Short mmCIF file of C-alpha atoms and ligand atoms in Angstrom, two decimals:
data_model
loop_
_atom_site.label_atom_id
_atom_site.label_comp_id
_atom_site.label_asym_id
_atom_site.label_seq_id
_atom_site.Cartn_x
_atom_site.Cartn_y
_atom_site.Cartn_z
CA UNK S 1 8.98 2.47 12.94
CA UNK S 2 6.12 1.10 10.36
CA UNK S 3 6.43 2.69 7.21
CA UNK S 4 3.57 1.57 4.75
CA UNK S 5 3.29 1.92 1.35
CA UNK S 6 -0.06 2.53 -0.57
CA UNK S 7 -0.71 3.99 -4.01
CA UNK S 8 -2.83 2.26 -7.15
CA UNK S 9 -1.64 -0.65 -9.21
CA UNK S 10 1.58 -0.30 -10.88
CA UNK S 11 2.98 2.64 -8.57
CA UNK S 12 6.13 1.17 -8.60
CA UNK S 13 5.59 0.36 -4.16
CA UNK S 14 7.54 -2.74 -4.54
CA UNK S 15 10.81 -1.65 -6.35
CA UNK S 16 10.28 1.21 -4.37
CA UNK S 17 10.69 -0.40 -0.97
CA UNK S 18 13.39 -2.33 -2.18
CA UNK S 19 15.71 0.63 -3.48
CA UNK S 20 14.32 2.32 0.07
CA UNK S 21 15.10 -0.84 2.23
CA UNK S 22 18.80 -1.41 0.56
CA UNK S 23 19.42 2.69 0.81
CA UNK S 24 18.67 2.41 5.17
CA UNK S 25 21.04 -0.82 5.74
CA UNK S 26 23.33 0.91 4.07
CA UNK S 27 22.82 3.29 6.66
CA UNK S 28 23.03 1.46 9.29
CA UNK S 29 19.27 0.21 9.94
CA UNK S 30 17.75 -2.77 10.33
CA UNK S 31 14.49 -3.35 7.71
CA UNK S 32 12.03 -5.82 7.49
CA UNK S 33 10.11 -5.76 4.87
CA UNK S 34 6.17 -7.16 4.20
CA UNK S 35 3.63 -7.56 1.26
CA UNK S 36 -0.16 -7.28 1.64
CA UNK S 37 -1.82 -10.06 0.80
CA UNK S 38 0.64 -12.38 2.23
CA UNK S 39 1.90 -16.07 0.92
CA UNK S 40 -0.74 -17.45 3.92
CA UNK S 41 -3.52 -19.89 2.63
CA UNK S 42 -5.94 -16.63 2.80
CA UNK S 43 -3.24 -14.12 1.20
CA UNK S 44 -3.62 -17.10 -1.73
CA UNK S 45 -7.38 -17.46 -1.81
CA UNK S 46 -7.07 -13.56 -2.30
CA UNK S 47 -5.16 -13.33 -5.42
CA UNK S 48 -7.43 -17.09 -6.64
CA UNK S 49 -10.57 -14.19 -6.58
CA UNK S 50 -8.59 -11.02 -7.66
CA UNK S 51 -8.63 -12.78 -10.78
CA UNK S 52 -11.98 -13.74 -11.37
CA UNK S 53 -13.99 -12.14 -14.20
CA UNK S 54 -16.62 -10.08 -12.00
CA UNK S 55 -13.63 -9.38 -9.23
CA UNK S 56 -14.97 -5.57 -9.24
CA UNK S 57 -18.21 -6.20 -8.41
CA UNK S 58 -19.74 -5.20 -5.01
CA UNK S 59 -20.73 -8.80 -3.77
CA UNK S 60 -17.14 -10.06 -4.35
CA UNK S 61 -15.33 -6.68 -3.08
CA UNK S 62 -17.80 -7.45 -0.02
CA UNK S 63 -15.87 -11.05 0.14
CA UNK S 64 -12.56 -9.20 -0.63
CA UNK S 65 -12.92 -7.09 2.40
CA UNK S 66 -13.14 -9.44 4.69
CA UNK S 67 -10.38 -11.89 3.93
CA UNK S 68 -8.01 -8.93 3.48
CA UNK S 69 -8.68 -8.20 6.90
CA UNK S 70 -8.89 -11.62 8.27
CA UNK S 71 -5.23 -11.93 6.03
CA UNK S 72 -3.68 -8.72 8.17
CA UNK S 73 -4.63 -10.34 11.07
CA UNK S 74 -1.72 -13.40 10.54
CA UNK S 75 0.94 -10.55 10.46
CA UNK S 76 -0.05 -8.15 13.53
CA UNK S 77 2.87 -9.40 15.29
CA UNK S 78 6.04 -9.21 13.55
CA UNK S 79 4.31 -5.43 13.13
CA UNK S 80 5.17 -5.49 16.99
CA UNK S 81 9.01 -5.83 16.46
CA UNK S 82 10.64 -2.42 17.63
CA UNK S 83 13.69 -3.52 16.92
CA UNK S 84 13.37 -3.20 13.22
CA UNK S 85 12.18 -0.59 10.60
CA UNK S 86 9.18 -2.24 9.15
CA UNK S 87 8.04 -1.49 5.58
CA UNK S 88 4.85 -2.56 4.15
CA UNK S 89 3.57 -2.53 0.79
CA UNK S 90 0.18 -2.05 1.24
CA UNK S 91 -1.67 -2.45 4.40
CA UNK S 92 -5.29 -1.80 5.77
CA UNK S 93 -5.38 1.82 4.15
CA UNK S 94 -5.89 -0.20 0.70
CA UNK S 95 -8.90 -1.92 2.36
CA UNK S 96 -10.02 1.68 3.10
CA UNK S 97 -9.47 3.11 -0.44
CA UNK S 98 -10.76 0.27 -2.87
CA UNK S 99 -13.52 -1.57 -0.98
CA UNK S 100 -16.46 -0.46 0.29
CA UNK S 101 -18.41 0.81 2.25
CA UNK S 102 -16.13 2.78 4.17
CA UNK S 103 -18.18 2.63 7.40
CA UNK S 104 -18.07 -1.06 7.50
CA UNK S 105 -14.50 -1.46 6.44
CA UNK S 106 -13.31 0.44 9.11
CA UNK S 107 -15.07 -1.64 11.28
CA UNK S 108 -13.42 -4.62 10.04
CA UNK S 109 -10.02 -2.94 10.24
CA UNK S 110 -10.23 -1.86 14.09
CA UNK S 111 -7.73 -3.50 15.21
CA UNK S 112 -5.21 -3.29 12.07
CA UNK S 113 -2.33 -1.32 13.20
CA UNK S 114 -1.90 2.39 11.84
CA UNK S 115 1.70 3.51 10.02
CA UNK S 116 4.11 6.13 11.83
CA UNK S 117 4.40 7.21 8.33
CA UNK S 118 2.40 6.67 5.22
CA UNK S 119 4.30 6.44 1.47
CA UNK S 120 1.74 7.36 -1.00
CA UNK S 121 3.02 6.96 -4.59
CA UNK S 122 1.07 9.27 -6.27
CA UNK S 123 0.80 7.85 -10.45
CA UNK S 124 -1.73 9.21 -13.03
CA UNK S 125 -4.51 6.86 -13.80
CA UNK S 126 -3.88 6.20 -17.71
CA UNK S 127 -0.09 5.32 -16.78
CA UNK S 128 -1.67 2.87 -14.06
CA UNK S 129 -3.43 1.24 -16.90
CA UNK S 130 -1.26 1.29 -19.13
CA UNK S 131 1.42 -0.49 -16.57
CA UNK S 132 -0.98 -3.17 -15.70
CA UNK S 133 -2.63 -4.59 -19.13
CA UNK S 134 -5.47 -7.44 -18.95
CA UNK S 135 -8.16 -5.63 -17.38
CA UNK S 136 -11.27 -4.22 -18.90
CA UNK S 137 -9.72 -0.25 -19.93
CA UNK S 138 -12.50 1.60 -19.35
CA UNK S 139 -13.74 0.12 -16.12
CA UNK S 140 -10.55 0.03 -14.44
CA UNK S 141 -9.80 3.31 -15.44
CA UNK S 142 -13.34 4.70 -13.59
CA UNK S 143 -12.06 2.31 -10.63
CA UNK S 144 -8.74 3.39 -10.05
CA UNK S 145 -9.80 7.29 -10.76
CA UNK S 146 -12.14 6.79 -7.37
CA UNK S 147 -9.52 4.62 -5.60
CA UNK S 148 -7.06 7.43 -6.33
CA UNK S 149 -9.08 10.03 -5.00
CA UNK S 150 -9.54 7.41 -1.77
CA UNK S 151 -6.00 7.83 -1.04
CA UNK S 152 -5.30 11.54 -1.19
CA UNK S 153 -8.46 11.81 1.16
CA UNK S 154 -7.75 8.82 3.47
CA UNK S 155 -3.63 10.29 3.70
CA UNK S 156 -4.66 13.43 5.51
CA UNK S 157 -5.48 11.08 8.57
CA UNK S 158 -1.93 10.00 8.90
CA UNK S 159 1.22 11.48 8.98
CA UNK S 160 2.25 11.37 5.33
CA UNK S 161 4.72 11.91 2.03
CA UNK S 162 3.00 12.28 -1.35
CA UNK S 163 5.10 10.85 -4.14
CA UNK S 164 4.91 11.93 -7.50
CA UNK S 165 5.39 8.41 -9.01
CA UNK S 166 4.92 9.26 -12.68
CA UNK S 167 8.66 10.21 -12.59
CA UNK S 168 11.45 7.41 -13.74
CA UNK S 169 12.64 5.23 -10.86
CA UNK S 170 15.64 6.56 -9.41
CA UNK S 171 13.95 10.45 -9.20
CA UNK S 172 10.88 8.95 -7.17
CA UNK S 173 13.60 7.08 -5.17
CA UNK S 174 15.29 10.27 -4.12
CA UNK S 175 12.34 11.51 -3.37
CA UNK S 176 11.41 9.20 -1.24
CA UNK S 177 14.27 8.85 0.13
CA UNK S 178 14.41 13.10 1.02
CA UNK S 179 11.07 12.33 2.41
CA UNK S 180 11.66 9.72 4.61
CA UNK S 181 15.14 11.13 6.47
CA UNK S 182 14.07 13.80 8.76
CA UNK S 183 11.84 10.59 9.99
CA UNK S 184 14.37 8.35 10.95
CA UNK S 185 17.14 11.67 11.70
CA UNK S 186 19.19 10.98 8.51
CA UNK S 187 20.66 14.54 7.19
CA UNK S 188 18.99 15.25 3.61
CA UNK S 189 21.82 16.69 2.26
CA UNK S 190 23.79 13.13 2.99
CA UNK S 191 21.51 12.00 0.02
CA UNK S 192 22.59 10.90 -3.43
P1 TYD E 1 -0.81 -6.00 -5.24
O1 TYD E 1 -0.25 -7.37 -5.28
O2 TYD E 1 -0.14 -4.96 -4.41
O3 TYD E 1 -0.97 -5.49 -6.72
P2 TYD E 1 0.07 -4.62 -7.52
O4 TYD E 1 1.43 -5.20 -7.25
O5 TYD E 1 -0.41 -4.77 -8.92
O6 TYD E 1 -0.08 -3.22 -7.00
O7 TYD E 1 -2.32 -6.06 -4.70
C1 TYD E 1 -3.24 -6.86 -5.35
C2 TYD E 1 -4.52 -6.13 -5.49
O8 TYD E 1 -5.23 -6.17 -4.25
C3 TYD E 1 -4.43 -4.67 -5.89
O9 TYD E 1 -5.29 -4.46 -7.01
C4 TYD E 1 -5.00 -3.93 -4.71
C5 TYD E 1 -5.86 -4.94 -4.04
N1 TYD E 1 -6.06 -4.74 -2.58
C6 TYD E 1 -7.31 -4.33 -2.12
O10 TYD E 1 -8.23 -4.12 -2.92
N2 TYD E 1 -7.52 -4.20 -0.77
C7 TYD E 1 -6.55 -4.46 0.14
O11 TYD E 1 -6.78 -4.33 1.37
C8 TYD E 1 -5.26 -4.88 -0.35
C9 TYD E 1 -4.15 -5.18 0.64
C10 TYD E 1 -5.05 -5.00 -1.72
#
């Protein structure tokens, strides 16, 4: 099974999927776990231009698309691994949501493999701002308001869980933890 994870900056997706991948070994399963961009040579180049100054601009989300992409491409194998439950934080559905234009991006993404289940951590805007500091306010604020909106549109394609992430840690864990078992035939009352 390929579970990704997706939601705006500072949903909480990576403590997430590690409260989510200790809670299954517990129960038994076997979880591998991956990060979008990877620690490749592109994955590195990616986070070199995240933080350039005019990073949000079209021409470089242009760039952006394409080595995310290219970057997904070094990992489409160990997504191939049935013998594992594979969680992702992030994948090509963040390609879809922040850059642009969707058309194109798509295109680009053809070949990415699609999740048997989509985690979307659902966080208000202002807390995702507030949670990641540095960036101009106002203009990240606009950005993440239409990547948000991306993602509830872009979920209905997939099968999916909506996460109300502005709750403290361990309630969004049991949430997504309730929202996960019926996937993987774990009884939700068995749930602490
Ligand atoms: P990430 O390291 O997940 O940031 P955070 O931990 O703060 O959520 O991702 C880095 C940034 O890359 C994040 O702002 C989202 C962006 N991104 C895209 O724009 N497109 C993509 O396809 C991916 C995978 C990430």
């Amino acid at each position: 099974m390929y579970i990704v994870f997706e939601g705006i900056d500072g949903a909480g997706k990576s403590t997430q999927i590690r409260m989510l991948k200790e809670w299954l070994e517990a129960n038994g399963f076997r979880v591998e776990t991956l990060v979008e961009p990877t620690d490749s040579e592109v994955g590195k180049l990616i986070r070199k231009i995240l933080e350039w100054p005019d990073a949000q601009t079209d021409d470089v989300q242009r760039i952006l698309a394409l080595l995310f992409a290219a970057d997904r491409m070094l990992i489409m194998d160990k997504l191939e691994d049935e013998s594992k439950i594979i969680i992702s934080d992030r994948s090509f559905i963040s390609s879809l949501a922040y850059q642009e234009p969707r058309e194109w991006v798509e295109v680009l993404n053809k070949y990415a493999k699609k999740p048997d289940l989509l985690i979307l951590l659902d966080l208000d805007v202002k807390k995702s701002v507030g949670r990641t500091s540095g960036k101009d306010t106002f203009e990240n604020e606009k950005f993440l308001t239409g990547v948000k909106a991306n993602y509830l549109k872009i979920a209905e394609n997939y099968t999916h869980e909506i996460i109300d992430a502005n709750n403290g840690v361990n309630k969004v864990s049991s949430d997504i933890k309730k929202a996960v078992a019926p996937y993987l035939g774990i009884c939700p009352d068995c749930i602490q």
